[in-house]
Amino acid sequence: MLVIVAPGQGAQSPGFLNPWLELDGVADRLGQWSDVAGLDLVHYGTEASAEEIKDTAVAQPLLVAAGLITADRLLPGPDQVSKLVGALAGHSVGEITAAALAGVLSPLDALTFVSERGRAMAAAAAVTETGMIAVLGGDPEAVAAKLDEHGLTPANNNGGGQIVAAGTLDQLAALRADPPAGSKLIALKVAGAFHTAHMAPGVQRLAELAPSLTVADPSVAYVSNKDGEVVQAGGEVLARLVSQVSNPVRWDLCMETLQQLGATCVIELAPAGTLTALVKRNLKGVATLALKTPADLDKARALVDEHAEVGA
């Protein structure tokens, strides 16, 4: 069974869209979406600095646009997704990409939603200086206790002993000074404590936007970050996308569900690499491919041919 996944914020790097802009029609498509997003997506995907694309209001629409562009080159047309793909999932903002590929939202509505999401989360992050740190290893109970001791939220559980802690800069500094035994800490290149109570104002803004969007039920299995469950109603997908902004991401549970569904291959859309690394670590025997540039398309299409047939 073929699974397509879309990465979350932090996966972007300067110039990552350059090779995709060499393909016919990509610049025009990004130009149309730039009008919706109120951002020059071509500039940010090709020329902008790492600091510029770290901005939440920039990074989020850029990631969704990149995912949709690369998916379209791999599986042109929504009917190809429903015919060939067994399941879709995304990490954090990548869930919006997955929702668009599943037909829950149109690409334009997805870009409208993610652009408002990025602005709302950037505004919420500006209220208090916050951030996120990945905690690798350590006893899970000891890690949870240490985060609680320092007032931090386990904002992401990525499986394989990787927890992302989120909170104020003071709380994160306290964690660095007093880490869980046997763990390694890595600061993440994000601009705030996403998926925590700090993002509550963003939830309100997205709840106000949601009724203006046209929603359909997913055409394939859509695996939710909230609890790893397959969501079958489009309205429920949208409701979860709204609340997800201040709720933890349970990617560990998403991977468990993909395994239970019978996943045999996972292809990650650009800017790829983060999620396929987690799948390799946690789902042994599942083929993976990080679709980073157009040079990866032939290999990706070969995997689609092989594993879509298994899924059928």
JSON list of C-alpha atoms in Angstrom, two decimals, residues 34-193:
[
{"chain": "A", "resi": 34, "resn": "SER", "atom": "CA", "xyz": [1.29, 33.81, -4.30]},
{"chain": "A", "resi": 35, "resn": "ASP", "atom": "CA", "xyz": [-1.69, 36.05, -4.98]},
{"chain": "A", "resi": 36, "resn": "VAL", "atom": "CA", "xyz": [-3.79, 33.97, -2.56]},
{"chain": "A", "resi": 37, "resn": "ALA", "atom": "CA", "xyz": [-1.07, 33.84, 0.09]},
{"chain": "A", "resi": 38, "resn": "GLY", "atom": "CA", "xyz": [-0.08, 37.48, -0.22]},
{"chain": "A", "resi": 39, "resn": "LEU", "atom": "CA", "xyz": [3.54, 36.33, -0.53]},
{"chain": "A", "resi": 40, "resn": "ASP", "atom": "CA", "xyz": [6.01, 35.91, -3.39]},
{"chain": "A", "resi": 41, "resn": "LEU", "atom": "CA", "xyz": [6.37, 32.14, -3.05]},
{"chain": "A", "resi": 42, "resn": "VAL", "atom": "CA", "xyz": [8.86, 31.95, -5.92]},
{"chain": "A", "resi": 43, "resn": "HIS", "atom": "CA", "xyz": [11.18, 34.41, -4.17]},
{"chain": "A", "resi": 44, "resn": "TYR", "atom": "CA", "xyz": [10.90, 32.68, -0.82]},
{"chain": "A", "resi": 45, "resn": "GLY", "atom": "CA", "xyz": [11.44, 29.24, -2.33]},
{"chain": "A", "resi": 46, "resn": "THR", "atom": "CA", "xyz": [14.48, 30.23, -4.39]},
{"chain": "A", "resi": 47, "resn": "GLU", "atom": "CA", "xyz": [16.26, 33.37, -3.18]},
{"chain": "A", "resi": 48, "resn": "ALA", "atom": "CA", "xyz": [15.26, 34.05, 0.44]},
{"chain": "A", "resi": 49, "resn": "SER", "atom": "CA", "xyz": [17.61, 33.46, 3.35]},
{"chain": "A", "resi": 50, "resn": "ALA", "atom": "CA", "xyz": [17.20, 30.86, 6.08]},
{"chain": "A", "resi": 51, "resn": "GLU", "atom": "CA", "xyz": [16.09, 33.61, 8.47]},
{"chain": "A", "resi": 52, "resn": "GLU", "atom": "CA", "xyz": [13.43, 34.87, 6.05]},
{"chain": "A", "resi": 53, "resn": "ILE", "atom": "CA", "xyz": [11.87, 31.45, 5.53]},
{"chain": "A", "resi": 54, "resn": "LYS", "atom": "CA", "xyz": [11.98, 30.70, 9.25]},
{"chain": "A", "resi": 55, "resn": "ASP", "atom": "CA", "xyz": [9.19, 33.28, 9.61]},
{"chain": "A", "resi": 56, "resn": "THR", "atom": "CA", "xyz": [6.07, 31.28, 10.40]},
{"chain": "A", "resi": 57, "resn": "ALA", "atom": "CA", "xyz": [3.88, 33.41, 8.14]},
{"chain": "A", "resi": 58, "resn": "VAL", "atom": "CA", "xyz": [6.22, 32.58, 5.23]},
{"chain": "A", "resi": 59, "resn": "ALA", "atom": "CA", "xyz": [7.23, 29.00, 6.00]},
{"chain": "A", "resi": 60, "resn": "GLN", "atom": "CA", "xyz": [3.75, 27.53, 6.27]},
{"chain": "A", "resi": 61, "resn": "PRO", "atom": "CA", "xyz": [2.27, 28.57, 2.88]},
{"chain": "A", "resi": 62, "resn": "LEU", "atom": "CA", "xyz": [5.64, 27.84, 1.28]},
{"chain": "A", "resi": 63, "resn": "LEU", "atom": "CA", "xyz": [5.60, 24.26, 2.59]},
{"chain": "A", "resi": 64, "resn": "VAL", "atom": "CA", "xyz": [2.03, 23.57, 1.49]},
{"chain": "A", "resi": 65, "resn": "ALA", "atom": "CA", "xyz": [2.68, 25.04, -1.96]},
{"chain": "A", "resi": 66, "resn": "ALA", "atom": "CA", "xyz": [5.83, 22.93, -2.32]},
{"chain": "A", "resi": 67, "resn": "GLY", "atom": "CA", "xyz": [4.00, 19.76, -1.31]},
{"chain": "A", "resi": 68, "resn": "LEU", "atom": "CA", "xyz": [1.18, 20.35, -3.77]},
{"chain": "A", "resi": 69, "resn": "ILE", "atom": "CA", "xyz": [3.59, 21.15, -6.59]},
{"chain": "A", "resi": 70, "resn": "THR", "atom": "CA", "xyz": [5.64, 18.00, -6.08]},
{"chain": "A", "resi": 71, "resn": "ALA", "atom": "CA", "xyz": [2.56, 15.81, -5.61]},
{"chain": "A", "resi": 72, "resn": "ASP", "atom": "CA", "xyz": [1.15, 17.11, -8.88]},
{"chain": "A", "resi": 73, "resn": "ARG", "atom": "CA", "xyz": [4.33, 16.10, -10.70]},
{"chain": "A", "resi": 74, "resn": "LEU", "atom": "CA", "xyz": [4.25, 12.65, -9.14]},
{"chain": "A", "resi": 75, "resn": "LEU", "atom": "CA", "xyz": [0.49, 11.98, -9.43]},
{"chain": "A", "resi": 76, "resn": "PRO", "atom": "CA", "xyz": [-1.07, 14.48, -11.85]},
{"chain": "A", "resi": 77, "resn": "GLY", "atom": "CA", "xyz": [-4.78, 14.86, -11.20]},
{"chain": "A", "resi": 78, "resn": "PRO", "atom": "CA", "xyz": [-6.88, 14.15, -8.10]},
{"chain": "A", "resi": 79, "resn": "ASP", "atom": "CA", "xyz": [-8.19, 10.92, -9.64]},
{"chain": "A", "resi": 80, "resn": "GLN", "atom": "CA", "xyz": [-4.64, 9.54, -9.59]},
{"chain": "A", "resi": 81, "resn": "VAL", "atom": "CA", "xyz": [-4.42, 10.12, -5.85]},
{"chain": "A", "resi": 82, "resn": "SER", "atom": "CA", "xyz": [-7.67, 8.27, -5.17]},
{"chain": "A", "resi": 83, "resn": "LYS", "atom": "CA", "xyz": [-6.73, 5.41, -7.53]},
{"chain": "A", "resi": 84, "resn": "LEU", "atom": "CA", "xyz": [-3.13, 4.85, -6.46]},
{"chain": "A", "resi": 85, "resn": "VAL", "atom": "CA", "xyz": [-2.65, 6.10, -2.91]},
{"chain": "A", "resi": 86, "resn": "GLY", "atom": "CA", "xyz": [-3.82, 4.06, 0.08]},
{"chain": "A", "resi": 87, "resn": "ALA", "atom": "CA", "xyz": [-3.37, 6.71, 2.76]},
{"chain": "A", "resi": 88, "resn": "LEU", "atom": "CA", "xyz": [-2.29, 10.31, 3.28]},
{"chain": "A", "resi": 89, "resn": "ALA", "atom": "CA", "xyz": [-0.77, 11.99, 6.32]},
{"chain": "A", "resi": 90, "resn": "GLY", "atom": "CA", "xyz": [1.11, 15.16, 7.17]},
{"chain": "A", "resi": 91, "resn": "HIS", "atom": "CA", "xyz": [3.09, 16.44, 10.12]},
{"chain": "A", "resi": 92, "resn": "SER", "atom": "CA", "xyz": [1.62, 19.63, 11.60]},
{"chain": "A", "resi": 93, "resn": "VAL", "atom": "CA", "xyz": [1.18, 22.08, 8.68]},
{"chain": "A", "resi": 94, "resn": "GLY", "atom": "CA", "xyz": [1.73, 19.11, 6.37]},
{"chain": "A", "resi": 95, "resn": "GLU", "atom": "CA", "xyz": [-1.76, 17.96, 7.33]},
{"chain": "A", "resi": 96, "resn": "ILE", "atom": "CA", "xyz": [-3.12, 20.80, 5.20]},
{"chain": "A", "resi": 97, "resn": "THR", "atom": "CA", "xyz": [-1.20, 19.48, 2.20]},
{"chain": "A", "resi": 98, "resn": "ALA", "atom": "CA", "xyz": [-2.62, 16.02, 2.90]},
{"chain": "A", "resi": 99, "resn": "ALA", "atom": "CA", "xyz": [-6.14, 17.44, 3.19]},
{"chain": "A", "resi": 100, "resn": "ALA", "atom": "CA", "xyz": [-5.82, 19.11, -0.21]},
{"chain": "A", "resi": 101, "resn": "LEU", "atom": "CA", "xyz": [-4.48, 15.93, -1.82]},
{"chain": "A", "resi": 102, "resn": "ALA", "atom": "CA", "xyz": [-7.37, 13.98, -0.28]},
{"chain": "A", "resi": 103, "resn": "GLY", "atom": "CA", "xyz": [-9.83, 16.42, -1.86]},
{"chain": "A", "resi": 104, "resn": "VAL", "atom": "CA", "xyz": [-11.04, 17.79, 1.49]},
{"chain": "A", "resi": 105, "resn": "LEU", "atom": "CA", "xyz": [-9.95, 21.30, 0.47]},
{"chain": "A", "resi": 106, "resn": "SER", "atom": "CA", "xyz": [-9.23, 22.75, -2.96]},
{"chain": "A", "resi": 107, "resn": "PRO", "atom": "CA", "xyz": [-5.64, 23.93, -3.47]},
{"chain": "A", "resi": 108, "resn": "LEU", "atom": "CA", "xyz": [-6.81, 27.55, -3.31]},
{"chain": "A", "resi": 109, "resn": "ASP", "atom": "CA", "xyz": [-8.74, 26.99, -0.08]},
{"chain": "A", "resi": 110, "resn": "ALA", "atom": "CA", "xyz": [-5.75, 25.11, 1.34]},
{"chain": "A", "resi": 111, "resn": "LEU", "atom": "CA", "xyz": [-3.50, 28.09, 0.55]},
{"chain": "A", "resi": 112, "resn": "THR", "atom": "CA", "xyz": [-6.08, 30.47, 2.02]},
{"chain": "A", "resi": 113, "resn": "PHE", "atom": "CA", "xyz": [-6.28, 28.42, 5.20]},
{"chain": "A", "resi": 114, "resn": "VAL", "atom": "CA", "xyz": [-2.55, 27.91, 5.64]},
{"chain": "A", "resi": 115, "resn": "SER", "atom": "CA", "xyz": [-1.77, 31.57, 4.97]},
{"chain": "A", "resi": 116, "resn": "GLU", "atom": "CA", "xyz": [-4.17, 32.64, 7.71]},
{"chain": "A", "resi": 117, "resn": "ARG", "atom": "CA", "xyz": [-2.74, 29.88, 9.93]},
{"chain": "A", "resi": 118, "resn": "GLY", "atom": "CA", "xyz": [0.79, 31.15, 9.43]},
{"chain": "A", "resi": 119, "resn": "ARG", "atom": "CA", "xyz": [-0.15, 34.75, 10.18]},
{"chain": "A", "resi": 120, "resn": "ALA", "atom": "CA", "xyz": [-2.22, 33.77, 13.21]},
{"chain": "A", "resi": 121, "resn": "MET", "atom": "CA", "xyz": [0.50, 31.57, 14.67]},
{"chain": "A", "resi": 122, "resn": "ALA", "atom": "CA", "xyz": [3.14, 34.22, 14.02]},
{"chain": "A", "resi": 123, "resn": "ALA", "atom": "CA", "xyz": [0.99, 36.77, 15.85]},
{"chain": "A", "resi": 124, "resn": "ALA", "atom": "CA", "xyz": [0.45, 34.38, 18.75]},
{"chain": "A", "resi": 125, "resn": "ALA", "atom": "CA", "xyz": [4.17, 33.63, 18.91]},
{"chain": "A", "resi": 126, "resn": "ALA", "atom": "CA", "xyz": [4.94, 37.37, 19.09]},
{"chain": "A", "resi": 127, "resn": "VAL", "atom": "CA", "xyz": [3.03, 37.75, 22.36]},
{"chain": "A", "resi": 128, "resn": "THR", "atom": "CA", "xyz": [5.59, 35.76, 24.38]},
{"chain": "A", "resi": 129, "resn": "GLU", "atom": "CA", "xyz": [9.10, 34.63, 23.40]},
{"chain": "A", "resi": 130, "resn": "THR", "atom": "CA", "xyz": [8.75, 30.88, 22.98]},
{"chain": "A", "resi": 131, "resn": "GLY", "atom": "CA", "xyz": [10.41, 28.01, 21.13]},
{"chain": "A", "resi": 132, "resn": "MET", "atom": "CA", "xyz": [10.82, 24.26, 20.76]},
{"chain": "A", "resi": 133, "resn": "ILE", "atom": "CA", "xyz": [13.55, 21.71, 21.53]},
{"chain": "A", "resi": 134, "resn": "ALA", "atom": "CA", "xyz": [13.72, 18.09, 20.39]},
{"chain": "A", "resi": 135, "resn": "VAL", "atom": "CA", "xyz": [14.48, 15.69, 23.22]},
{"chain": "A", "resi": 136, "resn": "LEU", "atom": "CA", "xyz": [16.11, 12.53, 21.85]},
{"chain": "A", "resi": 137, "resn": "GLY", "atom": "CA", "xyz": [16.37, 9.42, 23.97]},
{"chain": "A", "resi": 138, "resn": "GLY", "atom": "CA", "xyz": [16.04, 9.02, 27.69]},
{"chain": "A", "resi": 139, "resn": "ASP", "atom": "CA", "xyz": [13.44, 7.06, 29.63]},
{"chain": "A", "resi": 140, "resn": "PRO", "atom": "CA", "xyz": [9.97, 8.17, 28.37]},
{"chain": "A", "resi": 141, "resn": "GLU", "atom": "CA", "xyz": [8.54, 8.55, 31.87]},
{"chain": "A", "resi": 142, "resn": "ALA", "atom": "CA", "xyz": [11.59, 10.47, 33.06]},
{"chain": "A", "resi": 143, "resn": "VAL", "atom": "CA", "xyz": [11.40, 12.76, 30.02]},
{"chain": "A", "resi": 144, "resn": "ALA", "atom": "CA", "xyz": [7.70, 13.44, 30.63]},
{"chain": "A", "resi": 145, "resn": "ALA", "atom": "CA", "xyz": [8.37, 14.18, 34.29]},
{"chain": "A", "resi": 146, "resn": "LYS", "atom": "CA", "xyz": [11.24, 16.54, 33.48]},
{"chain": "A", "resi": 147, "resn": "LEU", "atom": "CA", "xyz": [9.14, 18.48, 30.93]},
{"chain": "A", "resi": 148, "resn": "ASP", "atom": "CA", "xyz": [6.35, 18.79, 33.47]},
{"chain": "A", "resi": 149, "resn": "GLU", "atom": "CA", "xyz": [8.82, 19.94, 36.12]},
{"chain": "A", "resi": 150, "resn": "HIS", "atom": "CA", "xyz": [9.93, 22.82, 33.87]},
{"chain": "A", "resi": 151, "resn": "GLY", "atom": "CA", "xyz": [6.40, 23.70, 32.73]},
{"chain": "A", "resi": 152, "resn": "LEU", "atom": "CA", "xyz": [6.98, 22.55, 29.16]},
{"chain": "A", "resi": 153, "resn": "THR", "atom": "CA", "xyz": [4.50, 20.89, 26.80]},
{"chain": "A", "resi": 154, "resn": "PRO", "atom": "CA", "xyz": [5.32, 17.70, 24.83]},
{"chain": "A", "resi": 155, "resn": "ALA", "atom": "CA", "xyz": [4.14, 19.37, 21.62]},
{"chain": "A", "resi": 156, "resn": "ASN", "atom": "CA", "xyz": [5.22, 16.57, 19.24]},
{"chain": "A", "resi": 157, "resn": "ASN", "atom": "CA", "xyz": [5.68, 12.87, 19.84]},
{"chain": "A", "resi": 158, "resn": "ASN", "atom": "CA", "xyz": [7.55, 11.67, 16.77]},
{"chain": "A", "resi": 159, "resn": "GLY", "atom": "CA", "xyz": [8.11, 8.08, 17.88]},
{"chain": "A", "resi": 160, "resn": "GLY", "atom": "CA", "xyz": [11.35, 6.25, 18.49]},
{"chain": "A", "resi": 161, "resn": "GLY", "atom": "CA", "xyz": [12.12, 8.23, 21.63]},
{"chain": "A", "resi": 162, "resn": "GLN", "atom": "CA", "xyz": [11.82, 11.68, 20.03]},
{"chain": "A", "resi": 163, "resn": "ILE", "atom": "CA", "xyz": [9.72, 14.20, 21.93]},
{"chain": "A", "resi": 164, "resn": "VAL", "atom": "CA", "xyz": [9.56, 17.90, 21.06]},
{"chain": "A", "resi": 165, "resn": "ALA", "atom": "CA", "xyz": [9.27, 20.16, 24.09]},
{"chain": "A", "resi": 166, "resn": "ALA", "atom": "CA", "xyz": [7.71, 23.60, 23.71]},
{"chain": "A", "resi": 167, "resn": "GLY", "atom": "CA", "xyz": [7.41, 26.59, 26.00]},
{"chain": "A", "resi": 168, "resn": "THR", "atom": "CA", "xyz": [8.92, 29.94, 26.90]},
{"chain": "A", "resi": 169, "resn": "LEU", "atom": "CA", "xyz": [12.60, 30.65, 26.31]},
{"chain": "A", "resi": 170, "resn": "ASP", "atom": "CA", "xyz": [13.17, 30.67, 30.07]},
{"chain": "A", "resi": 171, "resn": "GLN", "atom": "CA", "xyz": [11.55, 27.25, 30.42]},
{"chain": "A", "resi": 172, "resn": "LEU", "atom": "CA", "xyz": [13.65, 25.88, 27.56]},
{"chain": "A", "resi": 173, "resn": "ALA", "atom": "CA", "xyz": [16.81, 27.33, 29.10]},
{"chain": "A", "resi": 174, "resn": "ALA", "atom": "CA", "xyz": [15.95, 25.55, 32.35]},
{"chain": "A", "resi": 175, "resn": "LEU", "atom": "CA", "xyz": [15.59, 22.28, 30.41]},
{"chain": "A", "resi": 176, "resn": "ARG", "atom": "CA", "xyz": [18.97, 22.75, 28.75]},
{"chain": "A", "resi": 177, "resn": "ALA", "atom": "CA", "xyz": [20.51, 23.29, 32.18]},
{"chain": "A", "resi": 178, "resn": "ASP", "atom": "CA", "xyz": [18.71, 20.26, 33.60]},
{"chain": "A", "resi": 179, "resn": "PRO", "atom": "CA", "xyz": [18.03, 17.74, 30.80]},
{"chain": "A", "resi": 180, "resn": "PRO", "atom": "CA", "xyz": [16.52, 14.29, 31.29]},
{"chain": "A", "resi": 181, "resn": "ALA", "atom": "CA", "xyz": [19.15, 11.66, 31.98]},
{"chain": "A", "resi": 182, "resn": "GLY", "atom": "CA", "xyz": [20.45, 9.94, 28.86]},
{"chain": "A", "resi": 183, "resn": "SER", "atom": "CA", "xyz": [18.87, 12.42, 26.46]},
{"chain": "A", "resi": 184, "resn": "LYS", "atom": "CA", "xyz": [20.20, 14.73, 23.77]},
{"chain": "A", "resi": 185, "resn": "LEU", "atom": "CA", "xyz": [18.64, 18.16, 23.14]},
{"chain": "A", "resi": 186, "resn": "ILE", "atom": "CA", "xyz": [18.43, 19.83, 19.72]},
{"chain": "A", "resi": 187, "resn": "ALA", "atom": "CA", "xyz": [16.93, 23.33, 19.30]},
{"chain": "A", "resi": 188, "resn": "LEU", "atom": "CA", "xyz": [14.46, 23.55, 16.41]},
{"chain": "A", "resi": 189, "resn": "LYS", "atom": "CA", "xyz": [14.40, 26.31, 13.79]},
{"chain": "A", "resi": 190, "resn": "VAL", "atom": "CA", "xyz": [10.87, 27.47, 14.54]},
{"chain": "A", "resi": 191, "resn": "ALA", "atom": "CA", "xyz": [9.57, 30.79, 15.76]},
{"chain": "A", "resi": 192, "resn": "GLY", "atom": "CA", "xyz": [7.33, 29.76, 18.63]},
{"chain": "A", "resi": 193, "resn": "ALA", "atom": "CA", "xyz": [5.82, 27.12, 20.91]}
]
